[in-house]
């Protein structure tokens, strides 16, 4: 009877299920990936909401702003035509690549050939992952900041590479650490990844830093992969530079940008890789086997965004600045000091001293349970992030103040909470 029920439920006999070879072996690439810690937070968040809690979600960097109306209008105008419903161009339609090259010219004073030095990607995340596939041989060493956005490391891990951590902050300590990493890595590193304005830390690099980076990369024959997804989300001082502004940087560099934050088009999955022709040719060849590019109307709309009025970017920037200021003020009054990020849509915040021994994952789950607030645990960005959480500016000012009130209630009852939680967390 048991055997019969197994066949009805699965289509296979119980003996066949027990012989399943996939039960005995993990797939090689999956085995190289750690558990996705953000999923634990997502589960806690879903459980709390199922119980009726109103969770203020400051975890995922998912913009809540609307895409510009003229961009949406161009999408609607273009969609549904037989020509635009066909397969598109994997490396991006010509008009879009020309628009991105023009953007680099206006914003950074960098001249790019749209035919050979620009590739449209399905967001910067896909671009990074496919660049890793294109250039990485098994065992290649890549220098990656820690903490850093997960794809910076795991794109190369999935491609068979080996990660060596380097500092995330563009400080005087960066280059001695980079030098040690090069000297003590076998084989010699292939590439170095940088991300400024940084996700999750919000660090910003200067053009002088990039000059030193390019000189170092050329001296040690390293590829430079720069993530510039937050180039337009800045609040104080000069706009963040591009590493390609350094003379000769294009000899060794590919830079990735995204329309997700600049134009609040995260779900549209539109980004770019620009820079060295040989590296981009490798990326384009890999992509030609894997995708046909973004839906053509999305590419046409993205072209309209890059070529059209830019006031929407100023409005986006002003919105995040207001949210940043409210976060700093309201959380500070609640007893949690928030360092002011000068760029990006994130604050990188140290866990309060009395909770630090929990680690960032347990602390993040506790915030959901006790304060109705979701944040991203720092451990998800690398082991050196475990004393921090990332707070995203993706809720309006009223909701941020609501989050602060929840934080205040949580802190007011902290001693009782810790009495119940700490022994369990330490036992784990």
mmCIF file of N, CA and C in Angstrom, residues 3 18 45 77 174 177 188 223 225 231 238 305 328 365:
data_model
loop_
_atom_site.group_PDB
_atom_site.id
_atom_site.type_symbol
_atom_site.label_atom_id
_atom_site.label_comp_id
_atom_site.label_asym_id
_atom_site.label_seq_id
_atom_site.Cartn_x
_atom_site.Cartn_y
_atom_site.Cartn_z
ATOM 1 N N UNK A 3 3.938 1.492 -1.143
ATOM 2 C CA UNK A 3 4.540 1.574 -2.469
ATOM 3 C C UNK A 3 3.549 2.154 -3.470
ATOM 4 N N UNK A 18 14.368 6.194 -3.752
ATOM 5 C CA UNK A 18 15.542 5.965 -2.909
ATOM 6 C C UNK A 18 16.815 5.796 -3.719
ATOM 7 N N UNK A 45 10.161 37.750 7.693
ATOM 8 C CA UNK A 45 9.299 38.857 7.282
ATOM 9 C C UNK A 45 7.932 38.335 6.826
ATOM 10 N N UNK A 77 4.224 52.969 -26.273
ATOM 11 C CA UNK A 77 4.162 53.327 -27.693
ATOM 12 C C UNK A 77 4.820 52.260 -28.569
ATOM 13 N N UNK A 174 44.180 50.485 1.612
ATOM 14 C CA UNK A 174 43.706 49.639 0.523
ATOM 15 C C UNK A 174 44.864 49.046 -0.285
ATOM 16 N N UNK A 177 47.164 46.364 1.320
ATOM 17 C CA UNK A 177 46.433 45.096 1.383
ATOM 18 C C UNK A 177 46.348 44.447 0.005
ATOM 19 N N UNK A 188 48.732 34.051 -9.786
ATOM 20 C CA UNK A 188 48.616 35.499 -9.706
ATOM 21 C C UNK A 188 47.176 35.914 -10.004
ATOM 22 N N UNK A 223 42.970 42.937 -14.445
ATOM 23 C CA UNK A 223 41.757 43.518 -15.013
ATOM 24 C C UNK A 223 41.038 44.257 -13.887
ATOM 25 N N UNK A 225 37.393 45.619 -12.727
ATOM 26 C CA UNK A 225 35.952 45.537 -12.952
ATOM 27 C C UNK A 225 35.281 46.466 -11.955
ATOM 28 N N UNK A 231 25.997 55.703 -9.516
ATOM 29 C CA UNK A 231 26.705 56.911 -9.942
ATOM 30 C C UNK A 231 25.872 58.173 -9.780
ATOM 31 N N UNK A 238 30.998 66.596 -4.767
ATOM 32 C CA UNK A 238 31.061 66.379 -6.208
ATOM 33 C C UNK A 238 30.405 65.066 -6.609
ATOM 34 N N UNK A 305 15.078 57.360 -21.969
ATOM 35 C CA UNK A 305 15.491 57.827 -20.646
ATOM 36 C C UNK A 305 16.854 58.502 -20.708
ATOM 37 N N UNK A 328 18.390 59.493 9.641
ATOM 38 C CA UNK A 328 19.417 59.882 10.609
ATOM 39 C C UNK A 328 18.780 60.541 11.830
ATOM 40 N N UNK A 365 16.657 39.359 12.389
ATOM 41 C CA UNK A 365 15.416 38.624 12.660
ATOM 42 C C UNK A 365 14.716 39.175 13.900
#
